[in-house]
PDB file of N, CA and C in Angstrom:
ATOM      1  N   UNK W   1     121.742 101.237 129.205  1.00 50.00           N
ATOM      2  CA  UNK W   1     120.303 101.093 129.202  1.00 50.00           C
ATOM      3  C   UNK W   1     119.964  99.620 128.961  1.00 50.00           C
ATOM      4  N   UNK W   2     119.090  99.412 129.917  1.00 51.00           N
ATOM      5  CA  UNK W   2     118.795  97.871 129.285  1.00 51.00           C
ATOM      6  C   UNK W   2     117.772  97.789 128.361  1.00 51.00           C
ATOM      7  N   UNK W   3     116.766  96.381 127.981  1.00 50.00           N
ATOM      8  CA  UNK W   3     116.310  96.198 127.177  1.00 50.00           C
ATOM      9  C   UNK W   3     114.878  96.383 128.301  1.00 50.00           C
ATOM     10  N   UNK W   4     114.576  96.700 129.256  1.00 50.00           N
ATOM     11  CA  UNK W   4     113.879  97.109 130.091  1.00 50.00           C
ATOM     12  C   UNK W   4     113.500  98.350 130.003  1.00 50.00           C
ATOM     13  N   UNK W   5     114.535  99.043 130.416  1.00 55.00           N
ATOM     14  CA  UNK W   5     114.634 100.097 130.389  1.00 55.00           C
ATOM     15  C   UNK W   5     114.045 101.083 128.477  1.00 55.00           C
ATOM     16  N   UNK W   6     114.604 100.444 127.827  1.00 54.00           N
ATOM     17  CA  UNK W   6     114.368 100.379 125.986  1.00 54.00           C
ATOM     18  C   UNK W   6     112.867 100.608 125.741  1.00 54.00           C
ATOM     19  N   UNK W   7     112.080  99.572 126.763  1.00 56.00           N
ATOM     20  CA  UNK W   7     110.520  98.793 126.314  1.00 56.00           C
ATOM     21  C   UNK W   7     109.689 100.233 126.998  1.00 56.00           C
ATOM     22  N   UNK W   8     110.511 100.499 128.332  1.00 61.00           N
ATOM     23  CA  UNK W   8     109.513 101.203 129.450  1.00 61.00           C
ATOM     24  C   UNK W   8     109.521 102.835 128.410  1.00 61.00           C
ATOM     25  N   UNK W   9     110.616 103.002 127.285  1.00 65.00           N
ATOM     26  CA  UNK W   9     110.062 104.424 126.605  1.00 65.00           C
ATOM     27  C   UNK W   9     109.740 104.254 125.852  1.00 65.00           C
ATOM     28  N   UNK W  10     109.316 103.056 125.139  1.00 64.00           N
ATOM     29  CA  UNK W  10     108.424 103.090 123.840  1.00 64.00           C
ATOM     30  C   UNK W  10     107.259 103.776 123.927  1.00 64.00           C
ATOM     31  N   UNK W  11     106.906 104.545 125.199  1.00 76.00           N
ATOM     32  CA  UNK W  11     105.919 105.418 124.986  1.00 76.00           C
ATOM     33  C   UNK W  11     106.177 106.898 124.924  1.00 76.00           C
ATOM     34  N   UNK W  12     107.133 107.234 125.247  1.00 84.00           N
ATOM     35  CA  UNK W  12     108.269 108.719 124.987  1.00 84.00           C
ATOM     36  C   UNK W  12     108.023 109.264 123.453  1.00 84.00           C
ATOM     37  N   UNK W  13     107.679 109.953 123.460  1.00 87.00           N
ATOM     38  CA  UNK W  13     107.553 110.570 122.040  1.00 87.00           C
ATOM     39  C   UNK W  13     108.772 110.679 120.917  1.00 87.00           C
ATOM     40  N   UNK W  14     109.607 111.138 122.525  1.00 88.00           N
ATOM     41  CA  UNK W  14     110.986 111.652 121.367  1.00 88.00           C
ATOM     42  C   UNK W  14     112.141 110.470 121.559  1.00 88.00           C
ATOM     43  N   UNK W  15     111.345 108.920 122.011  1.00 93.00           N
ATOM     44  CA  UNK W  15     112.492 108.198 122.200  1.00 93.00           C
ATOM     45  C   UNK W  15     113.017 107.439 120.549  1.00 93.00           C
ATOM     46  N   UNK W  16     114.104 107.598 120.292  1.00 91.00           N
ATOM     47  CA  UNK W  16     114.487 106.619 118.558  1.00 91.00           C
ATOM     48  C   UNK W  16     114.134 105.584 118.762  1.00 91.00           C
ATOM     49  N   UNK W  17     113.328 105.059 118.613  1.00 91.00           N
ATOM     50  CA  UNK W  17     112.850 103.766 118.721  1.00 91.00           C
ATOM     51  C   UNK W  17     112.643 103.222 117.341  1.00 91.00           C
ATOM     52  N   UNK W  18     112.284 103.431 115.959  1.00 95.00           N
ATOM     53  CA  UNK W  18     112.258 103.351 114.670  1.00 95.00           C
ATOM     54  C   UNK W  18     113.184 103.688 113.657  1.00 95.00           C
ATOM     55  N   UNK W  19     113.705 102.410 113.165  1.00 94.00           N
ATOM     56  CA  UNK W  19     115.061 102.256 112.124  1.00 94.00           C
ATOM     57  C   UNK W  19     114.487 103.005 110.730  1.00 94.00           C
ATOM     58  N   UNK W  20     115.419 103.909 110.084  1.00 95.00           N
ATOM     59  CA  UNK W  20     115.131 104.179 108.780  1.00 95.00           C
ATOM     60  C   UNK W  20     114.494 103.462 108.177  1.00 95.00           C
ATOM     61  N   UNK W  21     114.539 101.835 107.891  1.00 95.00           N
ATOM     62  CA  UNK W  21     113.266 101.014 107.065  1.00 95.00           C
ATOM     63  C   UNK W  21     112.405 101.300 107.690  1.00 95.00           C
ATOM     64  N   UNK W  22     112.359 100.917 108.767  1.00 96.00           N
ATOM     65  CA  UNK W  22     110.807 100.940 109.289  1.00 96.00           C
ATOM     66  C   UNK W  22     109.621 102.300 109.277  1.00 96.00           C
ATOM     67  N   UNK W  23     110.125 103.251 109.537  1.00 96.00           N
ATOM     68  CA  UNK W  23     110.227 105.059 109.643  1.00 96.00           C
ATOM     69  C   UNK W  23     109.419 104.854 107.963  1.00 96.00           C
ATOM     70  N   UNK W  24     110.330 104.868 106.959  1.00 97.00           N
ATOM     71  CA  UNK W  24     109.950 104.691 105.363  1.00 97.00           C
ATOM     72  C   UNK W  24     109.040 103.928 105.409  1.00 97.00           C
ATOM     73  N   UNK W  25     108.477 102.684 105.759  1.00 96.00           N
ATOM     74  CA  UNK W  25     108.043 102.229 105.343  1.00 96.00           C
ATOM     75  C   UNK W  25     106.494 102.351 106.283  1.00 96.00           C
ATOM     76  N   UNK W  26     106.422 102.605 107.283  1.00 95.00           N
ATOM     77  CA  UNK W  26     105.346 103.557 108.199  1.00 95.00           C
ATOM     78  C   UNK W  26     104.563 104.857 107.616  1.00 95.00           C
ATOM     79  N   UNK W  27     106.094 105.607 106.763  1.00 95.00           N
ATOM     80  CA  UNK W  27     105.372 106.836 106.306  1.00 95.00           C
ATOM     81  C   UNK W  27     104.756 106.431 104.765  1.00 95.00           C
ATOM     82  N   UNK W  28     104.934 105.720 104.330  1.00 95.00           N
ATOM     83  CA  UNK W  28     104.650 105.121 102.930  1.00 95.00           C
ATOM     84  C   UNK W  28     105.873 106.159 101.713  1.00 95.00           C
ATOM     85  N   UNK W  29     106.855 105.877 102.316  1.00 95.00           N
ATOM     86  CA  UNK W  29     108.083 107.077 101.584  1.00 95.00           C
ATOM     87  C   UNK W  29     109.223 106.028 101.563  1.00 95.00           C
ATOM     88  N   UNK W  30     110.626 106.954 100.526  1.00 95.00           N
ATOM     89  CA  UNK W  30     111.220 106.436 100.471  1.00 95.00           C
ATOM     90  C   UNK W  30     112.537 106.738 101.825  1.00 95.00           C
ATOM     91  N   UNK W  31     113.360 105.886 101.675  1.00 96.00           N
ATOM     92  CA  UNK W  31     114.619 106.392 103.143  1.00 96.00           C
ATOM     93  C   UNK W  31     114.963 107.978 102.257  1.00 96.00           C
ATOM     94  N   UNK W  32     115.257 107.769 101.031  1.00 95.00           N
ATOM     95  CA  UNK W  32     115.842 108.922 100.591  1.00 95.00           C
ATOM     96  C   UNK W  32     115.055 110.097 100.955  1.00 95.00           C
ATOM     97  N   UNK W  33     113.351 110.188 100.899  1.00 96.00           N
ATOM     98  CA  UNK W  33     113.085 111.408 101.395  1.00 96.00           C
ATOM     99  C   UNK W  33     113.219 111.760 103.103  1.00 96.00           C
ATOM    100  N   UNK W  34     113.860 110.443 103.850  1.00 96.00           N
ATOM    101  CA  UNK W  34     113.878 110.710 104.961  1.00 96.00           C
ATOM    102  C   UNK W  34     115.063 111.319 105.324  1.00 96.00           C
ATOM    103  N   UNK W  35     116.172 110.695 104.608  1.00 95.00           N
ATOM    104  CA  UNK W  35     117.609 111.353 104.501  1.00 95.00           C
ATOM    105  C   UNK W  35     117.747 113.063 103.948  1.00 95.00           C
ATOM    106  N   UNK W  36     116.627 112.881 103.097  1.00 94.00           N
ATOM    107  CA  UNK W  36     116.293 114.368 102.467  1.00 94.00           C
ATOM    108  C   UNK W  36     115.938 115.680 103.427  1.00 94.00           C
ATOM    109  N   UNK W  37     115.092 115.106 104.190  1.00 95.00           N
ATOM    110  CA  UNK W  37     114.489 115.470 105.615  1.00 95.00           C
ATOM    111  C   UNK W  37     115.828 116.175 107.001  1.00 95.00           C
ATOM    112  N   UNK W  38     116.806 114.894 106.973  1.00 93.00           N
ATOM    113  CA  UNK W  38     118.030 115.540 107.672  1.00 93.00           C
ATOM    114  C   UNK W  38     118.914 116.338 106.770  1.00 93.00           C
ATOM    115  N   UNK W  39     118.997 116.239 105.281  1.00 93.00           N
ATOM    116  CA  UNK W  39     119.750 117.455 104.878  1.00 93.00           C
ATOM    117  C   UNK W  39     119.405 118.931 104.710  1.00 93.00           C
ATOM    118  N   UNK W  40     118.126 118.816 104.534  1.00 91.00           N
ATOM    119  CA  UNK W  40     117.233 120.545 105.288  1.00 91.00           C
ATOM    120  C   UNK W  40     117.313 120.697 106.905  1.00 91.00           C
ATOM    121  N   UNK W  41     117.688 120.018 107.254  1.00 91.00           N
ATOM    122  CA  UNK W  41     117.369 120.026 108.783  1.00 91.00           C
ATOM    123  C   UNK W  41     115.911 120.110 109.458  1.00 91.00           C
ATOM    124  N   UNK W  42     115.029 119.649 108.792  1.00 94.00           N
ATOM    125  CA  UNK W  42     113.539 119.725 109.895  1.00 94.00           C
ATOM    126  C   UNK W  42     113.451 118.203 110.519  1.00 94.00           C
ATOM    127  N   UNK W  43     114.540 117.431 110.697  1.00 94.00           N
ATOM    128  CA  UNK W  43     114.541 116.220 111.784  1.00 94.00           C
ATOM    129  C   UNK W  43     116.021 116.009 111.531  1.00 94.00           C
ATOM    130  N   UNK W  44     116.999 115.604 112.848  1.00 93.00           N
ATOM    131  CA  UNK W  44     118.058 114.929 112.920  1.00 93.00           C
ATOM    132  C   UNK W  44     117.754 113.624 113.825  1.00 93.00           C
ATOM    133  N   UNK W  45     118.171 112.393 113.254  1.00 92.00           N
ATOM    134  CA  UNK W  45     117.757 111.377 113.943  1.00 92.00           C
ATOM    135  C   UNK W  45     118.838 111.382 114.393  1.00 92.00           C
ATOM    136  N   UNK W  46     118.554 109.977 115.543  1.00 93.00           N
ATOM    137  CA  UNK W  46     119.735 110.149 116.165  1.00 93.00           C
ATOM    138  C   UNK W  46     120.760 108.671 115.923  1.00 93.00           C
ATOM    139  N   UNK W  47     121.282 108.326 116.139  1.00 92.00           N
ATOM    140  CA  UNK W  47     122.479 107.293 115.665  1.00 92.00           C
ATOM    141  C   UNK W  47     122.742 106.377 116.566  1.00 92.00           C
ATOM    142  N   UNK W  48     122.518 104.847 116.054  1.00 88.00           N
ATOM    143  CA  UNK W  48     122.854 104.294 116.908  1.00 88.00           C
ATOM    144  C   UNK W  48     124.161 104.061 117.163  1.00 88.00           C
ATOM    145  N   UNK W  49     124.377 102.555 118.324  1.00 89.00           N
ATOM    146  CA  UNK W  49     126.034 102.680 118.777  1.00 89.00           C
ATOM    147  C   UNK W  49     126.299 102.296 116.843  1.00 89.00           C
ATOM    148  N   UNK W  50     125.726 101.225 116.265  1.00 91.00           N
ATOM    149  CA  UNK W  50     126.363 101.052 114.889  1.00 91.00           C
ATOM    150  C   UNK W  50     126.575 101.976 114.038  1.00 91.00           C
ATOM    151  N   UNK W  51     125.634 103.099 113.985  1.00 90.00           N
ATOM    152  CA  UNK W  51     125.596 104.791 113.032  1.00 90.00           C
ATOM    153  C   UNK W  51     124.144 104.760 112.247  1.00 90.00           C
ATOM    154  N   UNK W  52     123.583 103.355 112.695  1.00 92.00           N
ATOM    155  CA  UNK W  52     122.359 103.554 111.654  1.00 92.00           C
ATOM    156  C   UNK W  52     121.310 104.824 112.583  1.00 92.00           C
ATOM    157  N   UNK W  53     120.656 105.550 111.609  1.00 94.00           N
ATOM    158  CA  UNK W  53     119.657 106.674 111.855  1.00 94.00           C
ATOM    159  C   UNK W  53     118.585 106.114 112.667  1.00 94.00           C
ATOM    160  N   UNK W  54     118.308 106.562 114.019  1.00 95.00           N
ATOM    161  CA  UNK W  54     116.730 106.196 114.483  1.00 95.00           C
ATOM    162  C   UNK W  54     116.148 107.418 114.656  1.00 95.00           C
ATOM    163  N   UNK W  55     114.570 107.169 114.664  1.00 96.00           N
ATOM    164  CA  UNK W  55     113.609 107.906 114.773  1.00 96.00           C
ATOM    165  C   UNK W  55     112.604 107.883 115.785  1.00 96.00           C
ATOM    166  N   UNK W  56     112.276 108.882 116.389  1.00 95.00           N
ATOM    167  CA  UNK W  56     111.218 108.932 117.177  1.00 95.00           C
ATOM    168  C   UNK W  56     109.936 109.283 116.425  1.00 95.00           C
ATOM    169  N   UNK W  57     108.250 109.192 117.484  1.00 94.00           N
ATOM    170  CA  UNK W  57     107.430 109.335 116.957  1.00 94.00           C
ATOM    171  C   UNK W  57     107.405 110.521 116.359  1.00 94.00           C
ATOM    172  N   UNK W  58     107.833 111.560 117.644  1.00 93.00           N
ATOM    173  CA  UNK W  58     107.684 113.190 117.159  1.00 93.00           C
ATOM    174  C   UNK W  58     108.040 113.497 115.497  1.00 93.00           C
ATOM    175  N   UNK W  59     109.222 112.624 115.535  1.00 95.00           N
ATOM    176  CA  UNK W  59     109.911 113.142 113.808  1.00 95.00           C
ATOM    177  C   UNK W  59     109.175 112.694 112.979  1.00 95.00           C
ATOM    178  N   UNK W  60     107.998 111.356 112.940  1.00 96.00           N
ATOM    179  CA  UNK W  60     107.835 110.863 112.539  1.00 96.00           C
ATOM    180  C   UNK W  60     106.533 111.507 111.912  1.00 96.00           C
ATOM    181  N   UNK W  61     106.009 111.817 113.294  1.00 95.00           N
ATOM    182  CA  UNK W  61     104.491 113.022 112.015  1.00 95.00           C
ATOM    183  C   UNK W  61     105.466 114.282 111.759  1.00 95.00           C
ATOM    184  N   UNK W  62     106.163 114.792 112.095  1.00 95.00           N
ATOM    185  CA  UNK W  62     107.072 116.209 111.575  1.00 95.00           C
ATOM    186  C   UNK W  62     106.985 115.284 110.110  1.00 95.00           C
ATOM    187  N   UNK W  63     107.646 114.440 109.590  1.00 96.00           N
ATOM    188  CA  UNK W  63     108.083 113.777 108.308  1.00 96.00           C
ATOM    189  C   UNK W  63     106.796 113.809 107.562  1.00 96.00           C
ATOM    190  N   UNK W  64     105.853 113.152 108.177  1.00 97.00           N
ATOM    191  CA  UNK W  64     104.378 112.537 107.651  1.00 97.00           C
ATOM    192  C   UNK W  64     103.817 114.232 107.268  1.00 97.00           C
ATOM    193  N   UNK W  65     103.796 115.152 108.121  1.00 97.00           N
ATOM    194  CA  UNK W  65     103.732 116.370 107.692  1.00 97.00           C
ATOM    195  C   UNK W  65     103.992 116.921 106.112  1.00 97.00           C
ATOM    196  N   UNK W  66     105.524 116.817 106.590  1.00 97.00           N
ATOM    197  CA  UNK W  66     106.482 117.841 105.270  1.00 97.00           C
ATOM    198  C   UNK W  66     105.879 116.425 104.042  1.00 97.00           C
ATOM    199  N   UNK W  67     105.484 115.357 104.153  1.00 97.00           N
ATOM    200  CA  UNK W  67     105.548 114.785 103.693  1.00 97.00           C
ATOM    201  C   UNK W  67     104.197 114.875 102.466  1.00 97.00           C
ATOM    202  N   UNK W  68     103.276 115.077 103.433  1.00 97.00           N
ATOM    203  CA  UNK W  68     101.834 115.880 102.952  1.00 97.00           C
ATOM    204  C   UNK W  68     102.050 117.037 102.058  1.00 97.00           C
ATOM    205  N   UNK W  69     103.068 117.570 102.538  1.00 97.00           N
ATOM    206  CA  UNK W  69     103.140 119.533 101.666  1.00 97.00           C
ATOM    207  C   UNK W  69     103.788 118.860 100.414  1.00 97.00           C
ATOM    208  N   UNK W  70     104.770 117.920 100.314  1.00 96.00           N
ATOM    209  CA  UNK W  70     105.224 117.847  99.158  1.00 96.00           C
ATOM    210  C   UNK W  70     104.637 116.967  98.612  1.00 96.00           C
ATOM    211  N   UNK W  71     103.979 116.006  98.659  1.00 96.00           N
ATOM    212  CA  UNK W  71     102.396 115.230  97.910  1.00 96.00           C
ATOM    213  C   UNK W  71     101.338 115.948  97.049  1.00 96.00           C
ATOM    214  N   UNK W  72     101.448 117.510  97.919  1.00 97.00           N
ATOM    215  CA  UNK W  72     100.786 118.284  97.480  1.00 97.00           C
ATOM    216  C   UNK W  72     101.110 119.509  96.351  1.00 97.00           C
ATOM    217  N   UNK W  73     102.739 119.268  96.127  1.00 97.00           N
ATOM    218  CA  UNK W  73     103.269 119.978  95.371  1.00 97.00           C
ATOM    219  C   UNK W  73     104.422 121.168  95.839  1.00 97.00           C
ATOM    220  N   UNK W  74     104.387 120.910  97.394  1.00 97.00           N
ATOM    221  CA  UNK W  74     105.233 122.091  97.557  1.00 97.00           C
ATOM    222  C   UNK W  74     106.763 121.711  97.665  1.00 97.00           C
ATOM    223  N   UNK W  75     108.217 122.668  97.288  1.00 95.00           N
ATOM    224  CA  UNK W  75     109.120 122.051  97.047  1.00 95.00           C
ATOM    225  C   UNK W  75     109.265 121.953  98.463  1.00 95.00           C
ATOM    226  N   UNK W  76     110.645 120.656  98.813  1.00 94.00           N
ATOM    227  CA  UNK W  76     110.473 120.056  99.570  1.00 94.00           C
ATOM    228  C   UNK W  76     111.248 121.411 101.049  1.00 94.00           C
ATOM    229  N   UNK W  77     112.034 122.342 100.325  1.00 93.00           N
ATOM    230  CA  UNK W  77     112.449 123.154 101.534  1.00 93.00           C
ATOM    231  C   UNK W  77     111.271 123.908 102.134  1.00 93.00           C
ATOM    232  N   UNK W  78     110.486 124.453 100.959  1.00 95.00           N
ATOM    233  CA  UNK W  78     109.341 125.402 101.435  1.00 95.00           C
ATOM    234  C   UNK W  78     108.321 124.399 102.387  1.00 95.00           C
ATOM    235  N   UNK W  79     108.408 123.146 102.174  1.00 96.00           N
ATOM    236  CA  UNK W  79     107.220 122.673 103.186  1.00 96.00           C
ATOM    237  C   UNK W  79     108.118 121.983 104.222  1.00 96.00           C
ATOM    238  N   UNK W  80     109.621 121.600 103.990  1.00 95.00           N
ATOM    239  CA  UNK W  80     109.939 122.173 105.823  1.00 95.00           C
ATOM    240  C   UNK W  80     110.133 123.397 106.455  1.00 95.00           C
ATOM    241  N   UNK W  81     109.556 123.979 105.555  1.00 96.00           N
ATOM    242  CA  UNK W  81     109.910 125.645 106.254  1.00 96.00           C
ATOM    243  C   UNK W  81     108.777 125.981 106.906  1.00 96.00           C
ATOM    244  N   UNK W  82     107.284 125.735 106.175  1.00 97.00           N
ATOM    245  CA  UNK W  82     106.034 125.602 107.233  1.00 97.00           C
ATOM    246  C   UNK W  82     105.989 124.857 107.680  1.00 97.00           C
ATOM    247  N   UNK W  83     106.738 123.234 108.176  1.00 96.00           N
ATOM    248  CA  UNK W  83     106.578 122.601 108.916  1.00 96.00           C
ATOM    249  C   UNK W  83     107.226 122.904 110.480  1.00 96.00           C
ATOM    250  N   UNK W  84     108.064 123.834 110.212  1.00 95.00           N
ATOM    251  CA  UNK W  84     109.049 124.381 111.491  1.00 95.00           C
ATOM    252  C   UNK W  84     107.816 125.319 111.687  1.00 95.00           C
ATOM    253  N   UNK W  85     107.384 126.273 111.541  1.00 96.00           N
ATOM    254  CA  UNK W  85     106.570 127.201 111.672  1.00 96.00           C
ATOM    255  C   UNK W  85     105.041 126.965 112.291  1.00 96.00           C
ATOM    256  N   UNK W  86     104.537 125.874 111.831  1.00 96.00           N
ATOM    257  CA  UNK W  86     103.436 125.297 112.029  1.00 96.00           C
ATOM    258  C   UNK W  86     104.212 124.540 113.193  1.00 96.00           C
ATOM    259  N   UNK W  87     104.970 123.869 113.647  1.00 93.00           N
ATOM    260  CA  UNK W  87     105.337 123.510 115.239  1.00 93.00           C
ATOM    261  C   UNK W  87     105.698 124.447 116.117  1.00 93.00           C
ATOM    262  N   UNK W  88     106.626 125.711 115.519  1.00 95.00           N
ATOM    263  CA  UNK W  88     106.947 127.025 116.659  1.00 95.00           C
ATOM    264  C   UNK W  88     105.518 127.670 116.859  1.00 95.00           C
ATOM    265  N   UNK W  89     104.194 127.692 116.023  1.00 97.00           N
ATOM    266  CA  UNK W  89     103.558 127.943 116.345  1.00 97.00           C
ATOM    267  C   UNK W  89     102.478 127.183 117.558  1.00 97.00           C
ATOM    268  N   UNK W  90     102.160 126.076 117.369  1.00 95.00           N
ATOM    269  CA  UNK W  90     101.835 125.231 118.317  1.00 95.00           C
ATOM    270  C   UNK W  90     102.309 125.562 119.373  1.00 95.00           C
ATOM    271  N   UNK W  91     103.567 125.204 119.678  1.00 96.00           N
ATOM    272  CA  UNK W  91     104.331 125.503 120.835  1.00 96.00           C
ATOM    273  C   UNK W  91     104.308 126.726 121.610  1.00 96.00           C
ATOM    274  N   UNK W  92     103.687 127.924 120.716  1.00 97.00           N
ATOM    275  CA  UNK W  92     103.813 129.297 121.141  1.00 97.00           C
ATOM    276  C   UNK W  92     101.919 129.209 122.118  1.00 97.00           C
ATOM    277  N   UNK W  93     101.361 128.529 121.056  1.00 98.00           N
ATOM    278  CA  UNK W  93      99.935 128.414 121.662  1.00 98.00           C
ATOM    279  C   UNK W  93      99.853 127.749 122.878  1.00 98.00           C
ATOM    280  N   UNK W  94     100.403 126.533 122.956  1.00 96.00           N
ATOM    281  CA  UNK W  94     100.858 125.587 124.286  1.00 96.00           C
ATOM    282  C   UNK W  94     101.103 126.873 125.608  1.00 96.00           C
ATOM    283  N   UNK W  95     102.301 127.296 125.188  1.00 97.00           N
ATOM    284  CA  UNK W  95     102.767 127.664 125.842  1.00 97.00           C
ATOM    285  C   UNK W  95     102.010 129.365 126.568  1.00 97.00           C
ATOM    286  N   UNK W  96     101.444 129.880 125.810  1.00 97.00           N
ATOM    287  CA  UNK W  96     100.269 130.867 125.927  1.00 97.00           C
ATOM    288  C   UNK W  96      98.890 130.420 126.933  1.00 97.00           C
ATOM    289  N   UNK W  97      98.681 129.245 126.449  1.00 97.00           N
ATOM    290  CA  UNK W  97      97.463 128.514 127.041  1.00 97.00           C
ATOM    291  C   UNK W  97      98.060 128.465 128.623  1.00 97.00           C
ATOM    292  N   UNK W  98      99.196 128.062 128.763  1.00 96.00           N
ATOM    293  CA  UNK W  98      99.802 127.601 130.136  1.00 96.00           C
ATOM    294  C   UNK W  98     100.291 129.229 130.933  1.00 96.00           C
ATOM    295  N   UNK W  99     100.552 129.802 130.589  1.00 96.00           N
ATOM    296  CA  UNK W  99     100.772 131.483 131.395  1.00 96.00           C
ATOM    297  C   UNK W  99      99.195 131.783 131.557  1.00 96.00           C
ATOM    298  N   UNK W 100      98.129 131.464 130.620  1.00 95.00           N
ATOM    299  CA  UNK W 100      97.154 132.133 130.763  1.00 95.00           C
ATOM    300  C   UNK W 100      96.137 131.198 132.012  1.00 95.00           C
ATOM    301  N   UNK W 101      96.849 129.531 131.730  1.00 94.00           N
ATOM    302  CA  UNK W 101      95.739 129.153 133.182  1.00 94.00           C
ATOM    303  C   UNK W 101      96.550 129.642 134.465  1.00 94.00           C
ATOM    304  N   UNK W 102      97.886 129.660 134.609  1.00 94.00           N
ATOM    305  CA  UNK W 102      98.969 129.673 135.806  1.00 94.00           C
ATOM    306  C   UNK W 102      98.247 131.417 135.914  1.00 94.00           C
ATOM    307  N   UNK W 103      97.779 132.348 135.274  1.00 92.00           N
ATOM    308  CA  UNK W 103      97.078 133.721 135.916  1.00 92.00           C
ATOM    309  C   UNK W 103      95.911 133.468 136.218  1.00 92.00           C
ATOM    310  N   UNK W 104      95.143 132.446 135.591  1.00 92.00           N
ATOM    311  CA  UNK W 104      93.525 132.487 136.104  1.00 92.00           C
ATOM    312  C   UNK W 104      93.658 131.822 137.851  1.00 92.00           C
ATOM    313  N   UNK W 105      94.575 131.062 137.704  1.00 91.00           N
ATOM    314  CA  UNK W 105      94.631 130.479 138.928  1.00 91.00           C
ATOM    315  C   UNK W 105      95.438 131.187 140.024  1.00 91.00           C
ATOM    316  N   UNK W 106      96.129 132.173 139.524  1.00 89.00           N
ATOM    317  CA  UNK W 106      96.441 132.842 140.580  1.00 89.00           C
ATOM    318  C   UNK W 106      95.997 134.121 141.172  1.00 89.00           C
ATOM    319  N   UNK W 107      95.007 134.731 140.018  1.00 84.00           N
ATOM    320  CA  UNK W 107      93.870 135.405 140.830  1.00 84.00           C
ATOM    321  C   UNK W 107      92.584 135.279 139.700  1.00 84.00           C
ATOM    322  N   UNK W 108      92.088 134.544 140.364  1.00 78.00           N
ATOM    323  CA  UNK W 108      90.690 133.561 139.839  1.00 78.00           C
ATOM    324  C   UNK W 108      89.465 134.776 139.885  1.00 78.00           C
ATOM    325  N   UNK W 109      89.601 135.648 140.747  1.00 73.00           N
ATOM    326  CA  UNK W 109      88.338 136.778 140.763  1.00 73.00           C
ATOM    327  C   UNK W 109      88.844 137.628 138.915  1.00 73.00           C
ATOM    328  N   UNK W 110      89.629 137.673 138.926  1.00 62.00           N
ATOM    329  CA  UNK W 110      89.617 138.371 137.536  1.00 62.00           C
ATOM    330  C   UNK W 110      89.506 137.355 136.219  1.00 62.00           C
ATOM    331  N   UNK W 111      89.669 136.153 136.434  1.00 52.00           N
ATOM    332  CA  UNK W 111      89.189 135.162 135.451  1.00 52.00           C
ATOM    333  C   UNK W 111      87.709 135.635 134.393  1.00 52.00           C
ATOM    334  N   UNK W 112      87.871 135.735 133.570  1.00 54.00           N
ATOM    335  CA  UNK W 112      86.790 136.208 132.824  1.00 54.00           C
ATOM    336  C   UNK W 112      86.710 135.119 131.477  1.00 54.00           C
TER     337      UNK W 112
END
């Protein structure tokens, strides 16, 4: 990949583009709750060629999320546990919304 190629997905959601400092210091957290984050599993970053952890945006509100529940008091598994839940749900709605226009549009007289 070049450094072209690097710039043209900085708009990719799920591209690692953000080093553990930076990630921490974006979310106003420490690396440790970000490392904390991959030992529950509600984000695995991904590794560069050196091994350091990068992050994409997506992980990055997932984090800013779980990050909120436990600000707020919840322990840190239980609020990645609604943070998985609160995204399978999204995704279920997404994905509901999209079967339901792909039928309006394929017979539009019953559209109601």
């Amino acid at each position: 990949m070049t450094a072209d190629d690097s710039f043209n997905r900085l708009d990719d959601d799920d591209y690692p583009a953000y080093t553990m400092g930076r990630a921490a210091e974006m979310l106003g957290t420490t690396q440790g709750f970000l490392r904390a984050l991959g030992e529950v599993r509600l984000i695995t970053p991904l590794r560069s060629a050196g091994g350091h952890r990068r992050y994409s945006r997506y992980q990055l509100r997932i984090a800013a999320r779980a990050r909120e529940l436990v600000d707020q008091g919840t322990p840190i598994e239980a609020a990645c546990r609604i943070v998985i839940l609160e995204d399978q749900l999204g995704e279920a709605q997404r994905i509901n919304a999209e079967c339901r226009r792909a039928a309006e549009s394929a017979n539009p007289t019953n559209a109601a």
